[in-house]
Amino acid sequence: MLVAVPAPVAQDVERDLCATAVGRACRVLRVETLPEPLPRGLIILWDQGGPLEAVKSHCQWVHARRMPTRTWLVVLTSRDGVEAELLGEAGADECVAPPGTLWGARISALRRRSADTDALELRRTRDIFQGALDAVPEPLFIKDREHRYVAVNSAFCRLMGQSVEALRGNAASTLSPAHEAELSWRQDERAFTTGQTVEDEGGFTDMKGRSREVLTQRAAYTLPNGERFVVGLVRDVTERSRLEMQRRLAERMTSVGTLAAGVAHEINNPLSYVTSNLAYLWERVAQPVVPAEQLEELRQVVAEALEGAGRVRSIVRDLRTFSRAEEESHGPVDVKRAVDGALKLMRDELQHRARLTCEVEPVAAVLGNEGRLGQVVTHLLLNALQAFGERPAEENELRLRVRPGREGHVLIEVEDNGLGMPADVRQRIFDPFFTTRAPKGGTGLGLSICLTLVHAMGGHIEVASEQGQGSLFRVELPALTAQAEALKPVAPAPPADGPPPSARAARNLRRLLLIDDEPAVGSAVSRLLRNLYEVHVIQDAREALKRLSHGERFDAILCDLMMPGMSGMDFLVELERLAPELAPRTGLMTGGVNPQAREFLGRRAKELLEKPFERDQLCTFVETLMQ
């Protein structure tokens, strides 16, 4: 209570105030000159008479410096009527005849008004805050240190399929699948403990079971009282991820189309002598008796055919790895093998367009994906060939180098003596759809995708080029540490020629059920394994299930993945229900995997035998199933 009145009147005011319970809890401050800023509470001014304008001016001065919702201004004055009204217009809440009474009641009324004002301001602030959150078009949440939602916007409610009331006060662990809730908790903790903005991209399953890809940014903040919170902004990037995958696939297939003629040439060369040798072999074995002197030649014919088939298989494998649409998990990558695969695909194109020099030094493995790394090298080689323009091939020089970089890194360099680039072009070459070629000369996505793939493997790419002096592209990737190398799975050693020891020692051959809709495949596999196992070949997976349901037993099953009628995936699902003890000893083999099958394999099957396969690969695979 601020009292600016003469001392005798002030004593009467304080005595009247102390006579009430509410008044005894007040602090009375007597002043002659009003302080700045004015405190909250009851303010009492004295009108000593004289000109009205002087009193009005004093009231206006106080009113301009007080907080009306937290103060009550009383003027002790003998004026009434019009003069009292003028003082009210100047800012006085009351004009009271001195010495005044009922001060405790006025304090109580002021407290109620302050409380009502607080509640009103709190509601207004809350409405402004929630309105601001809801105005953000992207999902937004705020969590406390216990990872409970304290505030969410309407976009986040739509994303979660929950109301504000259902979300507020609950933790994500009660509203999301366990693995998603665990990841969210770890990212929240990173933001709390590091104090930095945390960004992560991952899967999200809504209440209807639909899976989405979301990008979440989190940042922590602290209130003056020490309470800590984390605010998160969520972006649905499902469509962006799908378009990005399609863009990469389109560029891969564009590159495959560019390489088609060279690939056909690479396949047709070995295929020509494979078919010729097989035709010659057929003629020889069609004779009633094969002369002994021809046996060595026939063995050579078979060896050449096998070598040619191996070349075709290698080319198909490289092409399939290069064009595969699925996003595969990262792992150790042999840089030399990825580069060799790219060179095989490019060999015909390179032979007719430039003189290639390769310098491949021993380097450590890198963490990434072999197909993606091969795609990067292929794009860089194609880009170099396009930089030569229409010059004769003998003038074009291309150099590919693989060597250790700075400590813990691997360098891949592609250098050409082509036309080079001016500075303005060099600054834009990694922009999507930017190209200096003719309208039908390309999509302008190759180098942009290179940049994306290299960044995904934790590396970076740079270019040095001057117009008329060629270009040098340098890719630097972090090498795997020795510890990471030690974690690489160790491939089982291929068995020696002849039956495995366990098979040779067994008096009765173990039973293998082979399911493949191609009779020729079944015959070939059966011939390779007949001395090791008792092989039973069936073309229909449904027939296999029928035999199993009738009590026939096998030690292992080898089933083709993609078959008409019932696929290998459907067969394995039914087998887990019919004979669960046999499901772990069932292996799948395939000549190609679609995205649905690859997802199934990642969840249900540990091993996959890819066609075509060598005898040693087949024996090792089946023996692993038997164990």
PDB file of N, CA, C and O in Angstrom, residues 201 244 247-248 252 327-331 333 366-373 375-376 447-461 475-478 480:
ATOM      1  N   GLU A 201      16.024 -39.271 -39.915  1.00  0.00           N
ATOM      2  CA  GLU A 201      14.994 -39.719 -40.851  1.00  0.00           C
ATOM      3  C   GLU A 201      14.732 -41.190 -40.596  1.00  0.00           C
ATOM      4  O   GLU A 201      15.667 -41.980 -40.462  1.00  0.00           O
ATOM      5  N   GLU A 244      12.651 -39.690 -55.106  1.00  0.00           N
ATOM      6  CA  GLU A 244      14.103 -39.763 -55.161  1.00  0.00           C
ATOM      7  C   GLU A 244      14.555 -41.153 -55.619  1.00  0.00           C
ATOM      8  O   GLU A 244      15.476 -41.282 -56.431  1.00  0.00           O
ATOM      9  N   ARG A 247      13.896 -41.406 -59.236  1.00  0.00           N
ATOM     10  CA  ARG A 247      14.859 -40.608 -59.999  1.00  0.00           C
ATOM     11  C   ARG A 247      16.178 -41.359 -60.150  1.00  0.00           C
ATOM     12  O   ARG A 247      16.772 -41.397 -61.228  1.00  0.00           O
ATOM     13  N   ARG A 248      16.625 -41.986 -59.057  1.00  0.00           N
ATOM     14  CA  ARG A 248      17.870 -42.741 -59.129  1.00  0.00           C
ATOM     15  C   ARG A 248      17.740 -43.926 -60.076  1.00  0.00           C
ATOM     16  O   ARG A 248      18.642 -44.210 -60.866  1.00  0.00           O
ATOM     17  N   ARG A 252      19.789 -44.729 -63.438  1.00  0.00           N
ATOM     18  CA  ARG A 252      20.503 -45.994 -63.607  1.00  0.00           C
ATOM     19  C   ARG A 252      20.122 -46.651 -64.928  1.00  0.00           C
ATOM     20  O   ARG A 252      20.979 -47.122 -65.679  1.00  0.00           O
ATOM     21  N   GLU A 327      16.723 -50.148 -52.042  1.00  0.00           N
ATOM     22  CA  GLU A 327      17.712 -49.492 -51.197  1.00  0.00           C
ATOM     23  C   GLU A 327      18.288 -50.541 -50.256  1.00  0.00           C
ATOM     24  O   GLU A 327      17.624 -50.995 -49.327  1.00  0.00           O
ATOM     25  N   GLU A 328      19.516 -50.964 -50.477  1.00  0.00           N
ATOM     26  CA  GLU A 328      20.098 -52.030 -49.676  1.00  0.00           C
ATOM     27  C   GLU A 328      20.845 -51.436 -48.491  1.00  0.00           C
ATOM     28  O   GLU A 328      21.276 -50.291 -48.507  1.00  0.00           O
ATOM     29  N   SER A 329      21.027 -52.239 -47.495  1.00  0.00           N
ATOM     30  CA  SER A 329      21.757 -51.786 -46.319  1.00  0.00           C
ATOM     31  C   SER A 329      23.241 -51.646 -46.642  1.00  0.00           C
ATOM     32  O   SER A 329      23.761 -52.308 -47.536  1.00  0.00           O
ATOM     33  N   HIS A 330      23.891 -50.757 -45.900  1.00  0.00           N
ATOM     34  CA  HIS A 330      25.313 -50.541 -46.105  1.00  0.00           C
ATOM     35  C   HIS A 330      26.127 -51.661 -45.460  1.00  0.00           C
ATOM     36  O   HIS A 330      25.699 -52.292 -44.511  1.00  0.00           O
ATOM     37  N   GLY A 331      27.315 -51.861 -45.985  1.00  0.00           N
ATOM     38  CA  GLY A 331      28.231 -52.845 -45.441  1.00  0.00           C
ATOM     39  C   GLY A 331      29.612 -52.612 -46.022  1.00  0.00           C
ATOM     40  O   GLY A 331      29.828 -51.677 -46.795  1.00  0.00           O
ATOM     41  N   VAL A 333      32.552 -52.611 -48.472  1.00  0.00           N
ATOM     42  CA  VAL A 333      32.592 -52.665 -49.940  1.00  0.00           C
ATOM     43  C   VAL A 333      34.037 -52.766 -50.398  1.00  0.00           C
ATOM     44  O   VAL A 333      34.892 -51.965 -49.996  1.00  0.00           O
ATOM     45  N   VAL A 366      35.509 -49.729 -47.864  1.00  0.00           N
ATOM     46  CA  VAL A 366      34.753 -48.565 -47.406  1.00  0.00           C
ATOM     47  C   VAL A 366      33.363 -49.038 -47.001  1.00  0.00           C
ATOM     48  O   VAL A 366      32.925 -50.129 -47.369  1.00  0.00           O
ATOM     49  N   LEU A 367      32.674 -48.219 -46.231  1.00  0.00           N
ATOM     50  CA  LEU A 367      31.335 -48.553 -45.795  1.00  0.00           C
ATOM     51  C   LEU A 367      30.338 -47.969 -46.784  1.00  0.00           C
ATOM     52  O   LEU A 367      30.321 -46.758 -47.002  1.00  0.00           O
ATOM     53  N   GLY A 368      29.532 -48.820 -47.405  1.00  0.00           N
ATOM     54  CA  GLY A 368      28.577 -48.329 -48.381  1.00  0.00           C
ATOM     55  C   GLY A 368      27.849 -49.467 -49.051  1.00  0.00           C
ATOM     56  O   GLY A 368      27.493 -50.454 -48.429  1.00  0.00           O
ATOM     57  N   ASN A 369      27.640 -49.320 -50.359  1.00  0.00           N
ATOM     58  CA  ASN A 369      26.923 -50.312 -51.148  1.00  0.00           C
ATOM     59  C   ASN A 369      27.660 -50.482 -52.464  1.00  0.00           C
ATOM     60  O   ASN A 369      27.960 -49.504 -53.146  1.00  0.00           O
ATOM     61  N   GLU A 370      27.981 -51.723 -52.813  1.00  0.00           N
ATOM     62  CA  GLU A 370      28.799 -51.969 -54.002  1.00  0.00           C
ATOM     63  C   GLU A 370      28.122 -51.461 -55.269  1.00  0.00           C
ATOM     64  O   GLU A 370      28.767 -50.855 -56.140  1.00  0.00           O
ATOM     65  N   GLY A 371      26.814 -51.679 -55.397  1.00  0.00           N
ATOM     66  CA  GLY A 371      26.111 -51.224 -56.586  1.00  0.00           C
ATOM     67  C   GLY A 371      26.143 -49.714 -56.724  1.00  0.00           C
ATOM     68  O   GLY A 371      26.326 -49.173 -57.818  1.00  0.00           O
ATOM     69  N   ARG A 372      25.977 -49.008 -55.595  1.00  0.00           N
ATOM     70  CA  ARG A 372      25.982 -47.542 -55.648  1.00  0.00           C
ATOM     71  C   ARG A 372      27.372 -47.007 -55.986  1.00  0.00           C
ATOM     72  O   ARG A 372      27.505 -46.045 -56.749  1.00  0.00           O
ATOM     73  N   LEU A 373      28.399 -47.621 -55.392  1.00  0.00           N
ATOM     74  CA  LEU A 373      29.744 -47.164 -55.701  1.00  0.00           C
ATOM     75  C   LEU A 373      30.063 -47.423 -57.176  1.00  0.00           C
ATOM     76  O   LEU A 373      30.682 -46.592 -57.849  1.00  0.00           O
ATOM     77  N   GLN A 375      27.918 -47.436 -59.517  1.00  0.00           N
ATOM     78  CA  GLN A 375      27.159 -46.437 -60.259  1.00  0.00           C
ATOM     79  C   GLN A 375      27.893 -45.098 -60.293  1.00  0.00           C
ATOM     80  O   GLN A 375      27.913 -44.412 -61.320  1.00  0.00           O
ATOM     81  N   VAL A 376      28.513 -44.717 -59.174  1.00  0.00           N
ATOM     82  CA  VAL A 376      29.282 -43.470 -59.139  1.00  0.00           C
ATOM     83  C   VAL A 376      30.418 -43.515 -60.167  1.00  0.00           C
ATOM     84  O   VAL A 376      30.611 -42.574 -60.950  1.00  0.00           O
ATOM     85  N   LEU A 447      25.597 -36.534 -62.428  1.00  0.00           N
ATOM     86  CA  LEU A 447      26.508 -36.011 -61.409  1.00  0.00           C
ATOM     87  C   LEU A 447      25.765 -35.647 -60.130  1.00  0.00           C
ATOM     88  O   LEU A 447      26.327 -35.763 -59.033  1.00  0.00           O
ATOM     89  N   SER A 448      24.504 -35.223 -60.253  1.00  0.00           N
ATOM     90  CA  SER A 448      23.713 -34.948 -59.052  1.00  0.00           C
ATOM     91  C   SER A 448      23.529 -36.213 -58.228  1.00  0.00           C
ATOM     92  O   SER A 448      23.667 -36.196 -56.998  1.00  0.00           O
ATOM     93  N   ILE A 449      23.259 -37.327 -58.896  1.00  0.00           N
ATOM     94  CA  ILE A 449      23.097 -38.600 -58.189  1.00  0.00           C
ATOM     95  C   ILE A 449      24.437 -39.049 -57.609  1.00  0.00           C
ATOM     96  O   ILE A 449      24.496 -39.589 -56.500  1.00  0.00           O
ATOM     97  N   CYS A 450      25.519 -38.830 -58.341  1.00  0.00           N
ATOM     98  CA  CYS A 450      26.852 -39.148 -57.804  1.00  0.00           C
ATOM     99  C   CYS A 450      27.065 -38.443 -56.466  1.00  0.00           C
ATOM    100  O   CYS A 450      27.523 -39.049 -55.493  1.00  0.00           O
ATOM    101  N   LEU A 451      26.747 -37.154 -56.437  1.00  0.00           N
ATOM    102  CA  LEU A 451      26.933 -36.377 -55.211  1.00  0.00           C
ATOM    103  C   LEU A 451      26.092 -36.955 -54.078  1.00  0.00           C
ATOM    104  O   LEU A 451      26.569 -37.120 -52.945  1.00  0.00           O
ATOM    105  N   THR A 452      24.824 -37.290 -54.361  1.00  0.00           N
ATOM    106  CA  THR A 452      23.937 -37.849 -53.340  1.00  0.00           C
ATOM    107  C   THR A 452      24.478 -39.166 -52.807  1.00  0.00           C
ATOM    108  O   THR A 452      24.506 -39.405 -51.588  1.00  0.00           O
ATOM    109  N   LEU A 453      24.925 -40.053 -53.711  1.00  0.00           N
ATOM    110  CA  LEU A 453      25.409 -41.369 -53.297  1.00  0.00           C
ATOM    111  C   LEU A 453      26.705 -41.263 -52.503  1.00  0.00           C
ATOM    112  O   LEU A 453      26.898 -41.988 -51.523  1.00  0.00           O
ATOM    113  N   VAL A 454      27.599 -40.380 -52.923  1.00  0.00           N
ATOM    114  CA  VAL A 454      28.869 -40.219 -52.212  1.00  0.00           C
ATOM    115  C   VAL A 454      28.620 -39.673 -50.809  1.00  0.00           C
ATOM    116  O   VAL A 454      29.207 -40.135 -49.827  1.00  0.00           O
ATOM    117  N   HIS A 455      27.729 -38.690 -50.684  1.00  0.00           N
ATOM    118  CA  HIS A 455      27.398 -38.152 -49.365  1.00  0.00           C
ATOM    119  C   HIS A 455      26.773 -39.226 -48.482  1.00  0.00           C
ATOM    120  O   HIS A 455      27.020 -39.274 -47.269  1.00  0.00           O
ATOM    121  N   ALA A 456      25.940 -40.109 -49.074  1.00  0.00           N
ATOM    122  CA  ALA A 456      25.304 -41.179 -48.305  1.00  0.00           C
ATOM    123  C   ALA A 456      26.338 -42.143 -47.735  1.00  0.00           C
ATOM    124  O   ALA A 456      26.095 -42.780 -46.705  1.00  0.00           O
ATOM    125  N   MET A 457      27.508 -42.249 -48.378  1.00  0.00           N
ATOM    126  CA  MET A 457      28.573 -43.117 -47.881  1.00  0.00           C
ATOM    127  C   MET A 457      29.550 -42.355 -46.995  1.00  0.00           C
ATOM    128  O   MET A 457      30.618 -42.870 -46.666  1.00  0.00           O
ATOM    129  N   GLY A 458      29.203 -41.125 -46.625  1.00  0.00           N
ATOM    130  CA  GLY A 458      30.039 -40.347 -45.712  1.00  0.00           C
ATOM    131  C   GLY A 458      31.229 -39.680 -46.367  1.00  0.00           C
ATOM    132  O   GLY A 458      32.122 -39.196 -45.667  1.00  0.00           O
ATOM    133  N   GLY A 459      31.253 -39.618 -47.710  1.00  0.00           N
ATOM    134  CA  GLY A 459      32.388 -39.021 -48.409  1.00  0.00           C
ATOM    135  C   GLY A 459      32.027 -37.700 -49.046  1.00  0.00           C
ATOM    136  O   GLY A 459      30.961 -37.118 -48.800  1.00  0.00           O
ATOM    137  N   HIS A 460      32.915 -37.206 -49.880  1.00  0.00           N
ATOM    138  CA  HIS A 460      32.636 -35.990 -50.643  1.00  0.00           C
ATOM    139  C   HIS A 460      33.301 -36.090 -52.007  1.00  0.00           C
ATOM    140  O   HIS A 460      34.201 -36.913 -52.228  1.00  0.00           O
ATOM    141  N   ILE A 461      32.835 -35.260 -52.927  1.00  0.00           N
ATOM    142  CA  ILE A 461      33.332 -35.273 -54.297  1.00  0.00           C
ATOM    143  C   ILE A 461      33.672 -33.843 -54.699  1.00  0.00           C
ATOM    144  O   ILE A 461      32.970 -32.902 -54.335  1.00  0.00           O
ATOM    145  N   VAL A 475      36.827 -38.436 -55.783  1.00  0.00           N
ATOM    146  CA  VAL A 475      35.889 -38.932 -54.768  1.00  0.00           C
ATOM    147  C   VAL A 475      36.700 -39.427 -53.573  1.00  0.00           C
ATOM    148  O   VAL A 475      37.598 -40.256 -53.733  1.00  0.00           O
ATOM    149  N   GLU A 476      36.407 -38.900 -52.393  1.00  0.00           N
ATOM    150  CA  GLU A 476      37.089 -39.320 -51.176  1.00  0.00           C
ATOM    151  C   GLU A 476      36.071 -39.967 -50.242  1.00  0.00           C
ATOM    152  O   GLU A 476      35.055 -39.367 -49.900  1.00  0.00           O
ATOM    153  N   LEU A 477      36.359 -41.221 -49.851  1.00  0.00           N
ATOM    154  CA  LEU A 477      35.455 -41.979 -48.985  1.00  0.00           C
ATOM    155  C   LEU A 477      36.190 -42.418 -47.721  1.00  0.00           C
ATOM    156  O   LEU A 477      37.371 -42.789 -47.789  1.00  0.00           O
ATOM    157  N   PRO A 478      35.516 -42.392 -46.574  1.00  0.00           N
ATOM    158  CA  PRO A 478      36.166 -42.870 -45.338  1.00  0.00           C
ATOM    159  C   PRO A 478      36.341 -44.381 -45.380  1.00  0.00           C
ATOM    160  O   PRO A 478      35.422 -45.121 -45.736  1.00  0.00           O
ATOM    161  N   LEU A 480      36.990 -48.169 -43.800  1.00  0.00           N
ATOM    162  CA  LEU A 480      36.569 -48.882 -42.600  1.00  0.00           C
ATOM    163  C   LEU A 480      37.757 -49.058 -41.664  1.00  0.00           C
ATOM    164  O   LEU A 480      38.881 -49.287 -42.096  1.00  0.00           O
TER     165      LEU A 480
END
